[in-house]
Amino acid sequence: MTDDRTVRVALAGGGAFGAKHAAALRRIKGVEVTAVVSSTLDRAQAFAAEHGIGRGVATLDEALAMDDVDAVILATPTPMHAAQTLACLEAGKHVQVEIPLAASLADAEECLIAQQRTGLVAMVGHTRRFNPSHQWVRRRIQAGEFRIQQMDVQTYFFRRTNLNALGQQRSWTDHLLWHHAAHTVDLFAYQTGSPIVQANAIQGPIHPELGIAMDMSIQLKAASGAICTLSLSFNNDGPLGTFFRYIGDTGTYLARYDDLFTGKDEPIDVSGVDVSMDGIELQDREFVAAIREGREPNSSIAQVISCYRTLAALEAQLDAGAGA
């Protein structure tokens, strides 16, 4: 049964992605953002004023104690994701956490256990499941009109200093494997409808200051026989972002976020795929709908946990290689 009551959301994270969610939530009927949490009270209050949010508070604990908060969206630094997801569930709040769910398999599994115990909606922001471009390809697959032979994916940024998407200094370090590879590892299994049965990874030198590999190459194979080749870099001085090439038995498609092209770079109209062309908005709509309908959302923790198990296996492989 659908619950038509207003879903009252607290937003944790007053940065670039917090702003994307604030804009998306304004376009969803029956949703009220009642509070925002940021790194300082001043930043939270400024963000609240800018985005028309009820109030800004200094800590997640304050938001979780509020009676007018049903659910929380976490757009906070990666190292906080797992602990904050657990805190939301323990406080009886539905939660959507931005990708990645965690930076270790143990933390991801703990979140799954908490969700199963509480029965609350707990969803991870694997946005590629919701982008109209990827939805269009998925519908062709489900209709039996397209079968993936290979996905060739490039995830490229120019990030030799520790800055965020707004060019501001980060207090934490982003990660090619646990964050950026998570998008593709999950999408590959999701689109093929087949579990990953083989995964290999190599990485370039560790950056002396950031302490992470700046370049990485990952190979995946699904039980269906499809393969995926993923190249990731923080050294790419060129167009930024992730670009997906679907090579299949009846065509080739290039997905660039919410846009889609043929293998010959001809645009494909995906404007009718869903109610919006914004993948973040579609992700947030699924979260709200799952709460209202009392059901498991697409991209639930249970659905994406296999991705994090694959990432952990790849990390173990890379660690073993580093010690060789």
GROMACS .gro file of C-alpha atoms in nm:
model
  324
    1MET     CA    1   0.000   0.000   0.000
    2THR     CA    2   0.131   0.346  -0.090
    3ASP     CA    3   0.165   0.600   0.193
    4ASP     CA    4   0.079   0.950   0.065
    5ARG     CA    5   0.217   1.135   0.366
    6THR     CA    6   0.502   1.381   0.311
    7VAL     CA    7   0.843   1.215   0.332
    8ARG     CA    8   1.061   1.436   0.549
    9VAL     CA    9   1.428   1.412   0.461
   10ALA     CA   10   1.748   1.529   0.629
   11LEU     CA   11   2.040   1.586   0.397
   12ALA     CA   12   2.389   1.522   0.534
   13GLY     CA   13   2.657   1.689   0.326
   14GLY     CA   14   2.662   2.049   0.212
   15GLY     CA   15   2.902   2.002  -0.080
   16ALA     CA   16   2.869   1.949  -0.454
   17PHE     CA   17   2.664   1.630  -0.429
   18GLY     CA   18   2.452   1.763  -0.146
   19ALA     CA   19   2.352   2.047  -0.379
   20LYS     CA   20   2.259   1.795  -0.652
   21HIS     CA   21   2.032   1.608  -0.411
   22ALA     CA   22   1.878   1.929  -0.277
   23ALA     CA   23   1.787   2.034  -0.632
   24ALA     CA   24   1.652   1.687  -0.715
   25LEU     CA   25   1.439   1.663  -0.401
   26ARG     CA   26   1.274   1.998  -0.478
   27ARG     CA   27   1.133   1.839  -0.795
   28ILE     CA   28   0.973   1.543  -0.616
   29LYS     CA   29   0.616   1.595  -0.500
   30GLY     CA   30   0.544   1.522  -0.135
   31VAL     CA   31   0.903   1.557  -0.016
   32GLU     CA   32   1.025   1.811   0.237
   33VAL     CA   33   1.392   1.860   0.324
   34THR     CA   34   1.366   1.956   0.689
   35ALA     CA   35   1.734   1.980   0.783
   36VAL     CA   36   2.085   1.983   0.641
   37VAL     CA   37   2.406   1.883   0.812
   38SER     CA   38   2.744   2.015   0.699
   39SER     CA   39   3.102   2.024   0.829
   40THR     CA   40   3.029   2.333   1.040
   41LEU     CA   41   2.712   2.498   1.165
   42ASP     CA   42   2.785   2.811   0.960
   43ARG     CA   43   2.815   2.606   0.640
   44ALA     CA   44   2.498   2.412   0.720
   45GLN     CA   45   2.301   2.732   0.781
   46ALA     CA   46   2.436   2.894   0.464
   47PHE     CA   47   2.346   2.583   0.260
   48ALA     CA   48   1.998   2.574   0.415
   49ALA     CA   49   1.940   2.939   0.327
   50GLU     CA   50   2.065   2.892  -0.029
   51HIS     CA   51   1.851   2.584  -0.097
   52GLY     CA   52   1.536   2.671   0.097
   53ILE     CA   53   1.585   2.401   0.361
   54GLY     CA   54   1.418   2.428   0.702
   55ARG     CA   55   1.732   2.450   0.913
   56GLY     CA   56   2.100   2.379   0.924
   57VAL     CA   57   2.254   2.174   1.205
   58ALA     CA   58   2.611   2.090   1.297
   59THR     CA   59   2.591   1.712   1.347
   60LEU     CA   60   2.412   1.409   1.209
   61ASP     CA   61   2.313   1.312   1.563
   62GLU     CA   62   2.108   1.632   1.590
   63ALA     CA   63   1.923   1.548   1.268
   64LEU     CA   64   1.861   1.188   1.377
   65ALA     CA   65   1.704   1.311   1.701
   66MET     CA   66   1.445   1.519   1.515
   67ASP     CA   67   1.085   1.399   1.507
   68ASP     CA   68   1.030   1.557   1.165
   69VAL     CA   69   1.294   1.343   0.991
   70ASP     CA   70   1.179   1.016   0.835
   71ALA     CA   71   1.479   0.952   0.614
   72VAL     CA   72   1.836   1.066   0.556
   73ILE     CA   73   2.043   1.109   0.241
   74LEU     CA   74   2.416   1.087   0.307
   75ALA     CA   75   2.632   1.289   0.067
   76THR     CA   76   2.928   1.295   0.302
   77PRO     CA   77   3.296   1.191   0.266
   78THR     CA   78   3.350   0.822   0.186
   79PRO     CA   79   3.518   0.737   0.521
   80MET     CA   80   3.198   0.837   0.703
   81HIS     CA   81   2.950   0.638   0.491
   82ALA     CA   82   2.932   0.306   0.675
   83ALA     CA   83   2.924   0.448   1.029
   84GLN     CA   84   2.663   0.707   0.932
   85THR     CA   85   2.449   0.447   0.755
   86LEU     CA   86   2.452   0.237   1.072
   87ALA     CA   87   2.365   0.541   1.285
   88CYS     CA   88   2.065   0.620   1.064
   89LEU     CA   89   1.934   0.265   1.078
   90GLU     CA   90   1.984   0.243   1.455
   91ALA     CA   91   1.787   0.569   1.490
   92GLY     CA   92   1.498   0.420   1.293
   93LYS     CA   93   1.552   0.633   0.982
   94HIS     CA   94   1.544   0.516   0.623
   95VAL     CA   95   1.875   0.592   0.455
   96GLN     CA   96   2.022   0.649   0.113
   97VAL     CA   97   2.401   0.667   0.116
   98GLU     CA   98   2.601   0.798  -0.175
   99ILE     CA   99   2.837   0.554  -0.347
  100PRO     CA  100   3.039   0.385  -0.205
  101LEU     CA  101   2.852   0.221   0.080
  102ALA     CA  102   3.184   0.157   0.255
  103ALA     CA  103   3.558   0.145   0.199
  104SER     CA  104   3.587  -0.212   0.326
  105LEU     CA  105   3.384  -0.529   0.287
  106ALA     CA  106   3.352  -0.576   0.664
  107ASP     CA  107   3.184  -0.237   0.698
  108ALA     CA  108   2.956  -0.303   0.400
  109GLU     CA  109   2.848  -0.639   0.544
  110GLU     CA  110   2.776  -0.476   0.882
  111CYS     CA  111   2.543  -0.230   0.708
  112LEU     CA  112   2.362  -0.516   0.535
  113ILE     CA  113   2.309  -0.695   0.866
  114ALA     CA  114   2.170  -0.375   1.022
  115GLN     CA  115   1.928  -0.324   0.732
  116GLN     CA  116   1.805  -0.681   0.754
  117ARG     CA  117   1.754  -0.649   1.130
  118THR     CA  118   1.566  -0.318   1.113
  119GLY     CA  119   1.373  -0.378   0.790
  120LEU     CA  120   1.418  -0.012   0.693
  121VAL     CA  121   1.478   0.111   0.340
  122ALA     CA  122   1.853   0.130   0.289
  123MET     CA  123   1.974   0.224  -0.057
  124VAL     CA  124   2.313   0.303  -0.209
  125GLY     CA  125   2.361   0.573  -0.472
  126HIS     CA  126   2.467   0.354  -0.762
  127THR     CA  127   2.346   0.624  -1.001
  128ARG     CA  128   2.432   0.439  -1.322
  129ARG     CA  129   2.135   0.208  -1.261
  130PHE     CA  130   1.912   0.516  -1.293
  131ASN     CA  131   2.071   0.723  -1.573
  132PRO     CA  132   1.829   0.727  -1.871
  133SER     CA  133   2.114   0.620  -2.101
  134HIS     CA  134   2.176   0.298  -1.909
  135GLN     CA  135   1.804   0.239  -1.857
  136TRP     CA  136   1.755   0.253  -2.236
  137VAL     CA  137   2.021  -0.014  -2.289
  138ARG     CA  138   1.875  -0.227  -2.008
  139ARG     CA  139   1.531  -0.223  -2.169
  140ARG     CA  140   1.678  -0.351  -2.495
  141ILE     CA  141   1.855  -0.627  -2.302
  142GLN     CA  142   1.537  -0.725  -2.115
  143ALA     CA  143   1.341  -0.730  -2.442
  144GLY     CA  144   1.593  -0.977  -2.587
  145GLU     CA  145   1.702  -0.723  -2.851
  146PHE     CA  146   2.059  -0.673  -2.729
  147ARG     CA  147   2.317  -0.891  -2.557
  148ILE     CA  148   2.636  -0.748  -2.410
  149GLN     CA  149   2.959  -0.898  -2.540
  150GLN     CA  150   3.189  -0.642  -2.379
  151MET     CA  151   3.169  -0.322  -2.180
  152ASP     CA  152   3.466  -0.093  -2.231
  153VAL     CA  153   3.471   0.180  -1.966
  154GLN     CA  154   3.696   0.479  -1.904
  155THR     CA  155   3.683   0.664  -1.572
  156TYR     CA  156   3.912   0.963  -1.604
  157PHE     CA  157   3.987   1.264  -1.386
  158PHE     CA  158   4.274   1.510  -1.348
  159ARG     CA  159   4.321   1.502  -0.973
  160ARG     CA  160   4.687   1.525  -0.872
  161THR     CA  161   4.593   1.738  -0.572
  162ASN     CA  162   4.329   1.662  -0.313
  163LEU     CA  163   4.046   1.885  -0.440
  164ASN     CA  164   3.674   1.811  -0.474
  165ALA     CA  165   3.441   1.872  -0.770
  166LEU     CA  166   3.413   2.240  -0.670
  167GLY     CA  167   3.791   2.286  -0.659
  168GLN     CA  168   3.793   2.297  -0.279
  169GLN     CA  169   4.046   2.122  -0.054
  170ARG     CA  170   3.927   1.779   0.063
  171SER     CA  171   3.973   1.654   0.418
  172TRP     CA  172   3.983   1.294   0.286
  173THR     CA  173   4.122   1.113  -0.016
  174ASP     CA  174   3.906   0.977  -0.297
  175HIS     CA  175   3.977   0.624  -0.423
  176LEU     CA  176   3.974   0.474  -0.771
  177LEU     CA  177   3.881   0.123  -0.654
  178TRP     CA  178   3.630   0.167  -0.370
  179HIS     CA  179   3.455   0.468  -0.519
  180HIS     CA  180   3.494   0.502  -0.893
  181ALA     CA  181   3.529   0.134  -0.988
  182ALA     CA  182   3.221   0.055  -0.779
  183HIS     CA  183   2.999   0.224  -1.040
  184THR     CA  184   3.119  -0.002  -1.320
  185VAL     CA  185   3.152  -0.326  -1.121
  186ASP     CA  186   2.790  -0.295  -1.011
  187LEU     CA  187   2.659  -0.180  -1.350
  188PHE     CA  188   2.830  -0.464  -1.538
  189ALA     CA  189   2.664  -0.732  -1.323
  190TYR     CA  190   2.332  -0.543  -1.324
  191GLN     CA  191   2.318  -0.499  -1.702
  192THR     CA  192   2.432  -0.850  -1.789
  193GLY     CA  193   2.199  -0.997  -1.524
  194SER     CA  194   2.483  -1.230  -1.444
  195PRO     CA  195   2.724  -1.257  -1.149
  196ILE     CA  196   3.091  -1.169  -1.188
  197VAL     CA  197   3.292  -1.490  -1.188
  198GLN     CA  198   3.639  -1.355  -1.262
  199ALA     CA  199   3.805  -1.026  -1.167
  200ASN     CA  200   4.161  -0.905  -1.218
  201ALA     CA  201   4.331  -0.575  -1.137
  202ILE     CA  202   4.666  -0.401  -1.174
  203GLN     CA  203   4.760  -0.052  -1.060
  204GLY     CA  204   5.026   0.208  -1.125
  205PRO     CA  205   5.263   0.370  -0.873
  206ILE     CA  206   5.132   0.495  -0.540
  207HIS     CA  207   5.123   0.875  -0.521
  208PRO     CA  208   5.384   0.986  -0.262
  209GLU     CA  209   5.152   1.241  -0.095
  210LEU     CA  210   4.800   1.110  -0.154
  211GLY     CA  211   4.896   0.751  -0.075
  212ILE     CA  212   4.677   0.601  -0.350
  213ALA     CA  213   4.729   0.459  -0.696
  214MET     CA  214   4.657   0.720  -0.961
  215ASP     CA  215   4.603   0.468  -1.240
  216MET     CA  216   4.428   0.132  -1.242
  217SER     CA  217   4.313  -0.133  -1.488
  218ILE     CA  218   4.039  -0.385  -1.409
  219GLN     CA  219   3.909  -0.684  -1.606
  220LEU     CA  220   3.580  -0.857  -1.526
  221LYS     CA  221   3.400  -1.162  -1.662
  222ALA     CA  222   3.035  -1.246  -1.600
  223ALA     CA  223   2.887  -1.594  -1.585
  224SER     CA  224   2.710  -1.509  -1.912
  225GLY     CA  225   3.049  -1.490  -2.084
  226ALA     CA  226   3.042  -1.111  -2.122
  227ILE     CA  227   3.361  -0.925  -2.031
  228CYS     CA  228   3.434  -0.575  -1.904
  229THR     CA  229   3.751  -0.370  -1.944
  230LEU     CA  230   3.776  -0.074  -1.706
  231SER     CA  231   4.051   0.188  -1.715
  232LEU     CA  232   4.069   0.443  -1.432
  233SER     CA  233   4.300   0.742  -1.390
  234PHE     CA  234   4.346   1.055  -1.182
  235ASN     CA  235   4.619   1.162  -1.429
  236ASN     CA  236   4.403   1.227  -1.736
  237ASP     CA  237   4.433   1.588  -1.858
  238GLY     CA  238   4.126   1.586  -2.081
  239PRO     CA  239   3.750   1.534  -2.071
  240LEU     CA  240   3.655   1.424  -1.720
  241GLY     CA  241   3.406   1.161  -1.612
  242THR     CA  242   3.312   0.805  -1.700
  243PHE     CA  243   3.230   0.689  -2.050
  244PHE     CA  244   3.073   0.350  -2.117
  245ARG     CA  245   3.093   0.165  -2.448
  246TYR     CA  246   2.845  -0.123  -2.473
  247ILE     CA  247   2.957  -0.366  -2.743
  248GLY     CA  248   2.682  -0.615  -2.819
  249ASP     CA  249   2.549  -0.861  -3.073
  250THR     CA  250   2.313  -0.612  -3.241
  251GLY     CA  251   2.485  -0.278  -3.193
  252THR     CA  252   2.729  -0.057  -3.006
  253TYR     CA  253   2.625   0.221  -2.770
  254LEU     CA  254   2.815   0.497  -2.589
  255ALA     CA  255   2.672   0.619  -2.258
  256ARG     CA  256   2.794   0.948  -2.118
  257TYR     CA  257   2.608   1.001  -1.793
  258ASP     CA  258   2.244   1.068  -1.887
  259ASP     CA  259   2.313   1.086  -2.264
  260LEU     CA  260   2.342   0.801  -2.515
  261PHE     CA  261   2.497   0.767  -2.861
  262THR     CA  262   2.544   0.494  -3.120
  263GLY     CA  263   2.889   0.352  -3.184
  264LYS     CA  264   2.914   0.608  -3.467
  265ASP     CA  265   2.847   0.890  -3.218
  266GLU     CA  266   2.492   0.953  -3.338
  267PRO     CA  267   2.270   1.080  -3.051
  268ILE     CA  268   1.986   0.856  -2.927
  269ASP     CA  269   1.681   1.028  -2.780
  270VAL     CA  270   1.636   0.897  -2.425
  271SER     CA  271   1.408   1.180  -2.309
  272GLY     CA  272   1.109   0.946  -2.291
  273VAL     CA  273   1.280   0.675  -2.086
  274ASP     CA  274   1.174   0.814  -1.747
  275VAL     CA  275   1.011   1.118  -1.585
  276SER     CA  276   1.341   1.306  -1.572
  277MET     CA  277   1.673   1.323  -1.755
  278ASP     CA  278   1.860   1.362  -1.425
  279GLY     CA  279   1.998   1.037  -1.286
  280ILE     CA  280   2.030   1.180  -0.933
  281GLU     CA  281   1.664   1.284  -0.935
  282LEU     CA  282   1.558   0.939  -1.057
  283GLN     CA  283   1.768   0.779  -0.783
  284ASP     CA  284   1.601   1.001  -0.521
  285ARG     CA  285   1.256   0.927  -0.665
  286GLU     CA  286   1.321   0.554  -0.620
  287PHE     CA  287   1.425   0.609  -0.259
  288VAL     CA  288   1.109   0.806  -0.179
  289ALA     CA  289   0.885   0.559  -0.366
  290ALA     CA  290   1.034   0.261  -0.179
  291ILE     CA  291   0.964   0.434   0.155
  292ARG     CA  292   0.607   0.515   0.056
  293GLU     CA  293   0.539   0.167  -0.083
  294GLY     CA  294   0.718  -0.023   0.193
  295ARG     CA  295   0.937  -0.218  -0.050
  296GLU     CA  296   1.299  -0.288  -0.131
  297PRO     CA  297   1.446  -0.019  -0.359
  298ASN     CA  298   1.650  -0.074  -0.670
  299SER     CA  299   2.014  -0.043  -0.558
  300SER     CA  300   1.937  -0.161  -0.205
  301ILE     CA  301   2.229  -0.270   0.011
  302ALA     CA  302   2.126  -0.631  -0.046
  303GLN     CA  303   2.138  -0.584  -0.424
  304VAL     CA  304   2.478  -0.412  -0.437
  305ILE     CA  305   2.666  -0.610  -0.170
  306SER     CA  306   2.810  -0.842  -0.437
  307CYS     CA  307   2.982  -0.539  -0.591
  308TYR     CA  308   3.167  -0.473  -0.265
  309ARG     CA  309   3.266  -0.838  -0.239
  310THR     CA  310   3.423  -0.809  -0.583
  311LEU     CA  311   3.601  -0.486  -0.485
  312ALA     CA  312   3.741  -0.656  -0.175
  313ALA     CA  313   3.873  -0.943  -0.387
  314LEU     CA  314   4.036  -0.693  -0.624
  315GLU     CA  315   4.191  -0.506  -0.331
  316ALA     CA  316   4.338  -0.829  -0.196
  317GLN     CA  317   4.483  -0.899  -0.539
  318LEU     CA  318   4.639  -0.552  -0.559
  319ASP     CA  319   4.779  -0.580  -0.205
  320ALA     CA  320   4.934  -0.916  -0.289
  321GLY     CA  321   5.089  -0.767  -0.602
  322ALA     CA  322   5.233  -0.476  -0.405
  323GLY     CA  323   5.409  -0.717  -0.174
  324ALA     CA  324   5.546  -0.934  -0.454
   0.00000   0.00000   0.00000
